[in-house]
Amino acid sequence: MKILVVGGGGREHALCWKIGQSPLVDTLYCAPGNPGIAELAECVHIGADEIDALLDFALAEKIDLTVVGPEVPLTMGIVDRFQAAGLDIFGPNQAAAQIEGSKGFSKDLMARHHIPTAAYQSFTDRDQAVAYIKQQGAPIVVKADGLAAGKGVIVAMTKSEAIAGIDDIMLDKVFGTAGSSVVIEEFMEGEEASFFAFTDGKNILPLASSQDHKRVFDEDEGPNTGGMGAYSPAPVVTPQLHDEIVATIVKPTIDGMADDGHPYVGILYVGLMIKDGKPRVVEYNARFGDPEAQPLLMRMKSDIVPVLQACARGNLAASSIEWHDKAAVCVVMASGGYPAGFEKGLPISGLEDAAQINGLMVFHAGTTLKDGAVVNNGGRVLGVTGLGDTVASAINRAYQGVAKISWKNVHFRKDIGQKALNR
Ligand code: AMP
Ligand code: GLY
């Protein structure tokens, strides 16, 4: 088979690493890829949101299966375009990708199908939104309706913070048209976890549990990021809770999407808040998590390609996934200053030394080549991912790798995986 992976971050590096091990694959392409991916796949110089160029490439190369990593091409309708041209592609179509692309869409879906989540209201009028905040009080959560690269959520501890958030989104339009409409919702306490399931629109194949670390500093301090590290399995998701999540959230979501006329195909990412053993939905994403994909794919024992193909072709019922009976921990190494501004183009040392460590993978995210050297080129730069018999040994392995690698102003959290150990 010829497979094309769309994207160029740590998630796509992990996907290429896993897909490339399949005996079914003859040629693996990645568009646009990155220097780490270039060691495993042929990188194609087409951006992840250049849908016309991606389609031309896939038709010319007779690609058998395209796997979409990031949300932007999904919400732009890449799946609809490829399918119309007769190509197999893994991911939701444009109508189904609204589950991530519009917070209002996803909240209405949950309300209609009785899926547990925070109470909410949507607004397109600034004054009505402000009146609602004054009436509800704080803490309260304000969300831009559309995609905002993970930054459109304000968890406000005071009413004035929430109102300032409304003004940023609706008056100053800091997220552009993503902020034409806002969702205001109840603040939920608890512990977050990430839950993923493959689906062909009818059948569901859940993945192992995982947990992200969203805040930039240790002990969940500082601003939210795209994710500073992740591990799997996550003991907060007990086997009993796993079954409850599937029964009360994942299945009603997939059935609800089908009943509403836009069946969801691909991988569904459910961000959960767990309080007193009860799960509620924080948000949906229409794709694999980043960095959750890195530890999950390192733990996946069976071939992923038949599962991706079965989702795309609507015959997932007979598929299964085997997992290594091990834990995996991914520590994100980021540019100092992220999630705000940072310096780019700084040479990274120690990558060859880290590559010598058994059971360790250094997945590239925001890297590029400058004069033949790997330099930082984004906020999240590397996902150093270790496998171990226990979470503790996977943590040790990951931080052994981190200790070998450095560049000017590098920042990483030192407590990735601690929540699992504290249980
Ligand atoms: P989202 O982009 O919707 O995942 O939100 C980003 C982050 O904001 C989440 O991972 C949570 O940490 C936090 N968050 C979002 N909604 C809520 C909520 N209703 N209550 C508490 N925290 C929330
Ligand atoms: N890890 C968070 C995300 O992928 O959105």
Short mmCIF file of C-alpha atoms and ligand atoms in Angstrom, two decimals:
data_model
loop_
_atom_site.label_atom_id
_atom_site.label_comp_id
_atom_site.label_asym_id
_atom_site.label_seq_id
_atom_site.Cartn_x
_atom_site.Cartn_y
_atom_site.Cartn_z
CA MET A 1 0.00 0.00 0.00
CA LYS A 2 0.91 3.64 -0.45
CA ILE A 3 -0.06 5.76 2.54
CA LEU A 4 -0.05 9.55 2.92
CA VAL A 5 -0.04 11.11 6.39
CA VAL A 6 -1.15 14.77 6.46
CA GLY A 7 0.53 17.02 9.06
CA GLY A 8 3.96 17.73 10.44
CA GLY A 9 3.90 17.62 14.24
CA GLY A 10 4.70 15.15 17.00
CA ARG A 11 1.40 13.35 16.49
CA GLU A 12 2.18 12.82 12.80
CA HIS A 13 5.72 11.66 13.62
CA ALA A 14 4.25 9.03 15.95
CA LEU A 15 1.66 8.05 13.30
CA CYS A 16 4.38 7.66 10.66
CA TRP A 17 6.52 5.64 13.10
CA LYS A 18 3.62 3.25 13.78
CA ILE A 19 2.22 3.06 10.23
CA GLY A 20 5.72 2.55 8.79
CA GLN A 21 6.09 -0.68 10.82
CA SER A 22 3.11 -2.27 9.07
CA PRO A 23 3.98 -5.08 6.64
CA LEU A 24 1.09 -3.78 4.50
CA VAL A 25 2.93 -0.54 3.70
CA ASP A 26 5.27 -0.20 0.70
CA THR A 27 5.61 3.55 0.56
CA LEU A 28 4.89 6.14 3.24
CA TYR A 29 4.57 9.86 2.44
CA CYS A 30 4.03 12.73 4.84
CA ALA A 31 2.93 16.26 3.92
CA PRO A 32 4.62 18.42 5.00
CA GLY A 33 6.39 16.28 7.64
CA ASN A 34 9.43 17.46 9.62
CA PRO A 35 13.12 16.44 10.01
CA GLY A 36 12.26 13.57 12.37
CA ILE A 37 9.56 12.23 10.04
CA ALA A 38 12.02 12.48 7.12
CA GLU A 39 13.92 9.55 8.65
CA LEU A 40 10.82 7.31 8.28
CA ALA A 41 8.82 8.68 5.37
CA GLU A 42 9.20 10.64 2.18
CA CYS A 43 8.29 14.21 3.06
CA VAL A 44 6.26 16.12 0.46
CA HIS A 45 6.40 19.92 0.44
CA ILE A 46 2.67 20.55 0.67
CA GLY A 47 1.08 22.20 3.70
CA ALA A 48 -1.56 20.31 5.71
CA ASP A 49 -4.28 22.78 4.66
CA GLU A 50 -3.42 22.93 0.93
CA ILE A 51 -6.25 20.60 0.02
CA ASP A 52 -6.13 21.05 -3.78
CA ALA A 53 -2.41 20.25 -3.88
CA LEU A 54 -2.82 17.28 -1.50
CA LEU A 55 -5.60 15.85 -3.68
CA ASP A 56 -3.54 16.29 -6.88
CA PHE A 57 -0.62 14.52 -5.20
CA ALA A 58 -2.76 11.64 -3.91
CA LEU A 59 -4.34 11.11 -7.34
CA ALA A 60 -1.01 11.31 -9.18
CA GLU A 61 0.70 8.88 -6.77
CA LYS A 62 -2.36 6.59 -6.51
CA ILE A 63 -2.35 6.79 -2.70
CA ASP A 64 -4.33 3.90 -1.18
CA LEU A 65 -5.06 5.56 2.15
CA THR A 66 -4.65 9.11 3.45
CA VAL A 67 -4.51 9.67 7.22
CA VAL A 68 -5.26 13.21 8.42
CA GLY A 69 -3.51 14.36 11.62
CA PRO A 70 -4.64 17.94 12.38
CA GLU A 71 -8.12 19.48 12.69
CA VAL A 72 -7.84 22.36 10.23
CA PRO A 73 -7.93 20.31 6.99
CA LEU A 74 -10.76 18.21 8.48
CA THR A 75 -12.91 21.26 9.18
CA MET A 76 -12.03 22.55 5.68
CA GLY A 77 -13.53 19.39 4.17
CA ILE A 78 -10.47 17.41 3.03
CA VAL A 79 -12.34 14.13 3.59
CA ASP A 80 -15.28 15.19 1.39
CA ARG A 81 -12.89 16.19 -1.43
CA PHE A 82 -10.88 12.95 -1.33
CA GLN A 83 -13.99 10.78 -1.15
CA ALA A 84 -15.57 12.61 -4.08
CA ALA A 85 -12.43 11.70 -6.05
CA GLY A 86 -12.81 8.03 -5.06
CA LEU A 87 -9.93 7.96 -2.57
CA ASP A 88 -9.91 6.25 0.85
CA ILE A 89 -9.21 8.73 3.64
CA PHE A 90 -9.22 8.39 7.44
CA GLY A 91 -11.04 11.15 9.32
CA PRO A 92 -14.46 12.78 9.68
CA ASN A 93 -16.03 14.74 6.82
CA GLN A 94 -16.70 18.47 7.11
CA ALA A 95 -20.16 18.08 8.62
CA ALA A 96 -18.92 15.64 11.26
CA ALA A 97 -15.74 17.65 12.02
CA GLN A 98 -18.00 20.40 13.41
CA ILE A 99 -17.85 18.34 16.60
CA GLU A 100 -14.48 20.08 17.11
CA GLY A 101 -14.94 23.06 14.78
CA SER A 102 -17.92 24.54 16.63
CA LYS A 103 -18.35 24.47 20.41
CA GLY A 104 -22.02 25.41 19.95
CA PHE A 105 -22.53 22.41 17.63
CA SER A 106 -20.94 20.02 20.12
CA LYS A 107 -22.84 21.42 23.13
CA ASP A 108 -26.17 21.16 21.24
CA LEU A 109 -25.29 17.57 20.24
CA MET A 110 -24.64 16.66 23.88
CA ALA A 111 -27.85 18.33 25.06
CA ARG A 112 -29.94 16.58 22.38
CA HIS A 113 -28.51 13.14 23.17
CA HIS A 114 -28.29 13.49 26.97
CA ILE A 115 -24.49 13.24 27.12
CA PRO A 116 -23.09 14.46 30.46
CA THR A 117 -21.30 17.83 30.19
CA ALA A 118 -21.25 21.28 31.78
CA ALA A 119 -24.45 23.38 31.66
CA TYR A 120 -24.12 26.13 29.03
CA GLN A 121 -25.63 28.81 26.85
CA SER A 122 -24.54 30.16 23.45
CA PHE A 123 -24.52 33.87 22.59
CA THR A 124 -23.93 36.00 19.51
CA ASP A 125 -24.70 39.24 21.37
CA ARG A 126 -22.06 40.70 23.70
CA ASP A 127 -24.46 42.40 26.12
CA GLN A 128 -26.57 39.28 26.56
CA ALA A 129 -23.40 37.25 27.21
CA VAL A 130 -22.30 39.76 29.86
CA ALA A 131 -25.74 39.74 31.49
CA TYR A 132 -25.60 35.92 31.68
CA ILE A 133 -22.17 36.04 33.36
CA LYS A 134 -23.44 38.57 35.92
CA GLN A 135 -26.40 36.34 36.65
CA GLN A 136 -24.38 33.07 36.88
CA GLY A 137 -21.36 34.38 38.81
CA ALA A 138 -17.83 32.94 38.85
CA PRO A 139 -15.94 30.67 38.40
CA ILE A 140 -17.26 30.33 34.86
CA VAL A 141 -15.82 29.30 31.48
CA VAL A 142 -15.96 31.38 28.28
CA LYS A 143 -15.24 29.71 24.91
CA ALA A 144 -14.95 31.12 21.41
CA ASP A 145 -17.22 28.99 19.21
CA GLY A 146 -14.74 28.22 16.42
CA LEU A 147 -11.20 26.84 16.14
CA ALA A 148 -8.62 28.93 18.00
CA ALA A 149 -5.60 26.60 18.08
CA GLY A 150 -6.50 25.50 21.62
CA LYS A 151 -6.41 29.07 22.94
CA GLY A 152 -10.07 30.10 22.72
CA VAL A 153 -11.02 29.00 26.25
CA ILE A 154 -10.97 31.30 29.30
CA VAL A 155 -11.41 29.59 32.64
CA ALA A 156 -12.39 32.70 34.62
CA MET A 157 -12.14 32.76 38.40
CA THR A 158 -13.93 36.13 38.61
CA LYS A 159 -16.85 37.76 36.77
CA SER A 160 -14.62 40.60 35.55
CA GLU A 161 -12.13 38.12 34.07
CA ALA A 162 -15.01 36.41 32.24
CA ILE A 163 -16.36 39.72 30.92
CA ALA A 164 -12.87 40.75 29.78
CA GLY A 165 -12.74 37.41 27.93
CA ILE A 166 -16.06 38.17 26.21
CA ASP A 167 -14.75 41.57 25.12
CA ASP A 168 -11.50 40.06 23.78
CA ILE A 169 -13.42 37.46 21.79
CA MET A 170 -16.50 39.43 20.66
CA LEU A 171 -15.35 43.06 20.47
CA ASP A 172 -11.58 42.87 19.84
CA LYS A 173 -12.00 39.63 17.83
CA VAL A 174 -8.68 38.21 19.02
CA PHE A 175 -9.67 34.85 17.49
CA GLY A 176 -11.19 36.38 14.34
CA THR A 177 -14.46 34.87 13.16
CA ALA A 178 -14.01 31.98 15.62
CA GLY A 179 -15.37 34.48 18.15
CA SER A 180 -18.56 35.60 16.36
CA SER A 181 -20.38 33.31 18.75
CA VAL A 182 -19.43 32.23 22.29
CA VAL A 183 -20.36 29.40 24.60
CA ILE A 184 -20.48 30.22 28.31
CA GLU A 185 -20.47 27.19 30.56
CA GLU A 186 -20.38 25.95 34.11
CA PHE A 187 -16.91 25.52 35.62
CA MET A 188 -16.27 21.82 36.25
CA GLU A 189 -13.92 20.60 38.97
CA GLY A 190 -12.13 17.28 38.83
CA GLU A 191 -9.29 15.45 37.09
CA GLU A 192 -9.01 15.56 33.29
CA ALA A 193 -8.37 12.52 31.09
CA SER A 194 -8.32 11.94 27.35
CA PHE A 195 -10.38 9.16 25.80
CA PHE A 196 -10.07 8.02 22.19
CA ALA A 197 -12.11 5.65 20.06
CA PHE A 198 -11.81 4.57 16.45
CA THR A 199 -15.13 4.46 14.65
CA ASP A 200 -16.52 3.75 11.19
CA GLY A 201 -19.68 5.70 12.00
CA LYS A 202 -21.44 2.72 13.60
CA ASN A 203 -18.92 0.49 15.36
CA ILE A 204 -16.64 1.72 18.15
CA LEU A 205 -13.14 0.51 19.01
CA PRO A 206 -11.86 2.29 22.14
CA LEU A 207 -8.16 2.88 22.74
CA ALA A 208 -6.22 2.57 25.99
CA SER A 209 -6.61 5.43 28.47
CA SER A 210 -4.30 8.45 28.59
CA GLN A 211 -3.82 11.78 30.32
CA ASP A 212 -2.41 15.07 29.05
CA HIS A 213 -0.77 17.91 31.05
CA LYS A 214 -2.23 21.14 29.67
CA ARG A 215 -0.61 23.82 31.85
CA VAL A 216 2.86 25.05 31.03
CA PHE A 217 4.43 24.70 34.51
CA ASP A 218 4.78 21.93 37.09
CA GLU A 219 1.81 21.17 39.34
CA ASP A 220 -0.57 22.51 36.68
CA GLU A 221 0.47 26.14 37.10
CA GLY A 222 0.56 28.81 34.39
CA PRO A 223 -1.37 29.18 31.15
CA ASN A 224 -2.89 26.38 29.07
CA THR A 225 -0.83 24.95 26.20
CA GLY A 226 -1.44 22.38 23.49
CA GLY A 227 -0.14 19.81 25.98
CA MET A 228 3.19 19.52 27.83
CA GLY A 229 3.30 15.75 28.22
CA ALA A 230 1.10 12.67 28.35
CA TYR A 231 1.07 9.12 29.59
CA SER A 232 -0.83 5.89 29.10
CA PRO A 233 -2.45 4.03 30.78
CA ALA A 234 -4.10 6.59 33.07
CA PRO A 235 -5.16 4.94 36.35
CA VAL A 236 -7.90 7.56 36.89
CA VAL A 237 -9.77 5.65 34.16
CA THR A 238 -10.51 2.40 35.99
CA PRO A 239 -11.89 -0.53 33.95
CA GLN A 240 -15.37 0.23 35.33
CA LEU A 241 -15.07 3.91 34.40
CA HIS A 242 -13.83 2.92 30.94
CA ASP A 243 -17.08 0.99 30.37
CA GLU A 244 -19.16 3.87 31.71
CA ILE A 245 -17.40 6.35 29.37
CA VAL A 246 -18.13 4.11 26.38
CA ALA A 247 -21.77 3.55 27.38
CA THR A 248 -22.75 7.06 28.50
CA ILE A 249 -20.54 9.22 26.26
CA VAL A 250 -18.83 7.56 23.29
CA LYS A 251 -21.70 5.40 22.07
CA PRO A 252 -24.41 8.07 22.41
CA THR A 253 -22.09 10.51 20.62
CA ILE A 254 -21.48 8.21 17.65
CA ASP A 255 -25.14 7.12 17.51
CA GLY A 256 -26.27 10.74 17.89
CA MET A 257 -24.05 11.94 15.05
CA ALA A 258 -25.48 9.21 12.80
CA ASP A 259 -29.09 9.95 13.84
CA ASP A 260 -28.54 13.66 13.19
CA GLY A 261 -27.51 12.85 9.61
CA HIS A 262 -23.72 13.30 9.81
CA PRO A 263 -22.13 10.01 10.86
CA TYR A 264 -18.71 10.46 12.47
CA VAL A 265 -15.83 8.42 10.99
CA GLY A 266 -12.22 8.45 12.18
CA ILE A 267 -10.89 8.81 15.70
CA LEU A 268 -13.03 10.62 18.24
CA TYR A 269 -11.15 12.41 21.02
CA VAL A 270 -13.21 13.05 24.14
CA GLY A 271 -11.70 15.41 26.70
CA LEU A 272 -13.16 14.37 30.07
CA MET A 273 -13.50 15.86 33.53
CA ILE A 274 -13.79 13.15 36.19
CA LYS A 275 -15.22 14.01 39.58
CA ASP A 276 -16.14 11.43 42.24
CA GLY A 277 -15.79 8.69 39.63
CA LYS A 278 -18.27 10.35 37.23
CA PRO A 279 -17.16 11.45 33.75
CA ARG A 280 -18.38 14.57 31.94
CA VAL A 281 -17.32 15.92 28.54
CA VAL A 282 -15.10 19.03 28.47
CA GLU A 283 -14.76 19.01 24.68
CA TYR A 284 -14.54 16.81 21.61
CA ASN A 285 -11.77 16.81 19.04
CA ALA A 286 -12.00 15.29 15.59
CA ARG A 287 -8.49 13.80 15.59
CA PHE A 288 -5.79 12.13 17.64
CA GLY A 289 -4.48 14.11 20.60
CA ASP A 290 -1.04 15.62 20.55
CA PRO A 291 0.91 14.58 22.67
CA GLU A 292 -1.42 11.70 23.70
CA ALA A 293 -0.82 9.96 20.34
CA GLN A 294 2.87 9.54 21.15
CA PRO A 295 2.53 7.30 24.25
CA LEU A 296 -0.60 5.57 22.89
CA LEU A 297 1.05 4.58 19.62
CA MET A 298 4.18 3.37 21.41
CA ARG A 299 1.98 1.06 23.47
CA MET A 300 0.00 -0.23 20.49
CA LYS A 301 1.19 -3.75 19.70
CA SER A 302 -1.00 -4.73 16.74
CA ASP A 303 -0.85 -3.20 13.27
CA ILE A 304 -2.73 0.11 13.06
CA VAL A 305 -3.17 0.12 9.27
CA PRO A 306 -6.04 -2.41 9.05
CA VAL A 307 -7.91 -0.40 11.71
CA LEU A 308 -7.47 2.91 9.87
CA GLN A 309 -8.56 1.28 6.62
CA ALA A 310 -11.58 -0.39 8.25
CA CYS A 311 -12.75 2.97 9.64
CA ALA A 312 -12.42 4.61 6.23
CA ARG A 313 -14.27 1.73 4.53
CA GLY A 314 -17.05 1.31 7.10
CA ASN A 315 -16.19 -2.21 8.25
CA LEU A 316 -14.67 -1.85 11.70
CA ALA A 317 -16.85 -4.53 13.36
CA ALA A 318 -14.24 -7.29 13.08
CA SER A 319 -11.23 -5.16 14.13
CA SER A 320 -9.40 -5.25 17.43
CA ILE A 321 -6.28 -3.69 18.97
CA GLU A 322 -3.65 -5.41 21.08
CA TRP A 323 -1.64 -3.34 23.56
CA HIS A 324 1.80 -3.89 25.04
CA ASP A 325 1.42 -4.54 28.74
CA LYS A 326 3.65 -1.55 29.43
CA ALA A 327 3.33 2.12 30.24
CA ALA A 328 4.51 4.99 28.05
CA VAL A 329 5.30 8.57 29.06
CA CYS A 330 5.88 11.51 26.71
CA VAL A 331 7.67 14.62 27.99
CA VAL A 332 7.30 17.62 25.68
CA MET A 333 10.41 19.78 25.32
CA ALA A 334 9.28 23.29 24.40
CA SER A 335 10.80 26.60 23.40
CA GLY A 336 11.34 28.89 26.39
CA GLY A 337 8.52 31.46 26.43
CA TYR A 338 5.87 29.14 24.92
CA PRO A 339 2.81 29.44 24.88
CA ALA A 340 3.68 33.13 24.34
CA GLY A 341 6.50 34.33 22.07
CA PHE A 342 9.87 32.54 21.76
CA GLU A 343 13.08 32.59 19.76
CA LYS A 344 13.37 30.20 16.79
CA GLY A 345 16.32 28.73 14.92
CA LEU A 346 18.27 27.57 18.00
CA PRO A 347 20.42 24.46 17.36
CA ILE A 348 19.38 21.35 19.32
CA SER A 349 22.12 19.10 20.71
CA GLY A 350 22.04 15.53 21.98
CA LEU A 351 19.52 13.98 19.57
CA GLU A 352 21.98 11.21 18.52
CA ASP A 353 22.77 10.36 22.16
CA ALA A 354 19.07 10.12 23.02
CA ALA A 355 18.48 7.89 19.99
CA GLN A 356 20.82 5.28 21.56
CA ILE A 357 18.47 4.68 24.51
CA ASN A 358 16.40 1.50 24.17
CA GLY A 359 12.64 1.90 24.49
CA LEU A 360 12.83 5.64 23.82
CA MET A 361 11.56 7.62 20.84
CA VAL A 362 12.20 11.30 20.26
CA PHE A 363 9.25 12.50 18.20
CA HIS A 364 9.81 15.80 16.40
CA ALA A 365 7.12 18.50 16.50
CA GLY A 366 8.38 22.07 15.96
CA THR A 367 11.78 21.38 14.39
CA THR A 368 13.35 22.30 11.06
CA LEU A 369 16.76 22.07 9.42
CA LYS A 370 19.06 25.09 9.20
CA ASP A 371 22.46 24.60 7.53
CA GLY A 372 22.08 20.85 8.05
CA ALA A 373 21.42 21.15 11.80
CA VAL A 374 18.12 20.49 13.59
CA VAL A 375 16.82 23.74 15.16
CA ASN A 376 13.65 24.68 17.05
CA ASN A 377 10.88 26.10 14.88
CA GLY A 378 7.74 25.98 17.02
CA GLY A 379 6.44 26.13 20.59
CA ARG A 380 6.38 22.43 21.26
CA VAL A 381 9.61 21.09 19.77
CA LEU A 382 10.12 17.44 20.77
CA GLY A 383 8.05 14.69 22.40
CA VAL A 384 10.53 12.47 24.25
CA THR A 385 8.62 9.25 24.82
CA GLY A 386 9.75 6.34 26.97
CA LEU A 387 8.31 2.86 27.36
CA GLY A 388 8.62 0.96 30.66
CA ASP A 389 7.14 -1.93 32.62
CA THR A 390 5.51 0.58 34.96
CA VAL A 391 4.63 4.28 34.76
CA ALA A 392 7.58 4.94 37.11
CA SER A 393 10.08 3.21 34.83
CA ALA A 394 8.60 4.89 31.73
CA ILE A 395 8.99 8.27 33.48
CA ASN A 396 12.65 7.44 34.22
CA ARG A 397 13.28 6.40 30.64
CA ALA A 398 11.66 9.55 29.20
CA TYR A 399 13.64 11.87 31.49
CA GLN A 400 16.88 9.97 30.69
CA GLY A 401 16.25 11.00 27.10
CA VAL A 402 15.36 14.57 28.07
CA ALA A 403 18.64 14.85 30.01
CA LYS A 404 20.65 14.16 26.85
CA ILE A 405 18.96 16.90 24.78
CA SER A 406 19.29 20.64 25.11
CA TRP A 407 19.13 24.03 23.43
CA LYS A 408 19.08 27.63 24.60
CA ASN A 409 16.04 28.42 26.81
CA VAL A 410 14.57 24.90 26.56
CA HIS A 411 11.58 24.36 28.85
CA PHE A 412 9.91 21.14 29.98
CA ARG A 413 7.81 20.04 32.94
CA LYS A 414 9.54 17.86 35.53
CA ASP A 415 6.36 16.23 36.85
CA ILE A 416 4.91 14.43 33.82
CA GLY A 417 3.24 11.22 35.01
CA GLN A 418 3.30 12.15 38.72
CA LYS A 419 -0.51 12.09 38.92
CA ALA A 420 -0.42 8.39 38.01
CA LEU A 421 2.19 7.68 40.71
CA ASN A 422 0.24 9.62 43.34
CA ARG A 423 -2.79 7.35 42.93
P1 AMP B 1 -11.03 22.98 25.62
O1 AMP B 1 -10.29 23.68 24.51
O2 AMP B 1 -12.51 23.08 25.55
O3 AMP B 1 -10.49 21.60 25.89
O4 AMP B 1 -10.57 23.73 26.95
C1 AMP B 1 -9.22 23.83 27.29
C2 AMP B 1 -9.05 23.55 28.75
O5 AMP B 1 -9.82 24.45 29.52
C3 AMP B 1 -9.51 22.16 29.17
O6 AMP B 1 -8.58 21.18 28.95
C4 AMP B 1 -9.79 22.39 30.64
O7 AMP B 1 -8.58 22.35 31.37
C5 AMP B 1 -10.33 23.80 30.66
N1 AMP B 1 -11.79 23.79 30.62
C6 AMP B 1 -12.59 23.84 29.51
N2 AMP B 1 -13.89 23.81 29.84
C7 AMP B 1 -13.94 23.73 31.19
C8 AMP B 1 -15.00 23.67 32.15
N3 AMP B 1 -16.30 23.73 31.79
N4 AMP B 1 -14.67 23.61 33.45
C9 AMP B 1 -13.38 23.58 33.85
N5 AMP B 1 -12.33 23.65 33.01
C10 AMP B 1 -12.61 23.72 31.69
N1 GLY B 2 -3.47 17.29 23.79
C1 GLY B 2 -4.50 18.19 23.49
C2 GLY B 2 -4.95 18.19 22.10
O1 GLY B 2 -4.47 17.44 21.27
O2 GLY B 2 -5.85 18.96 21.78
#
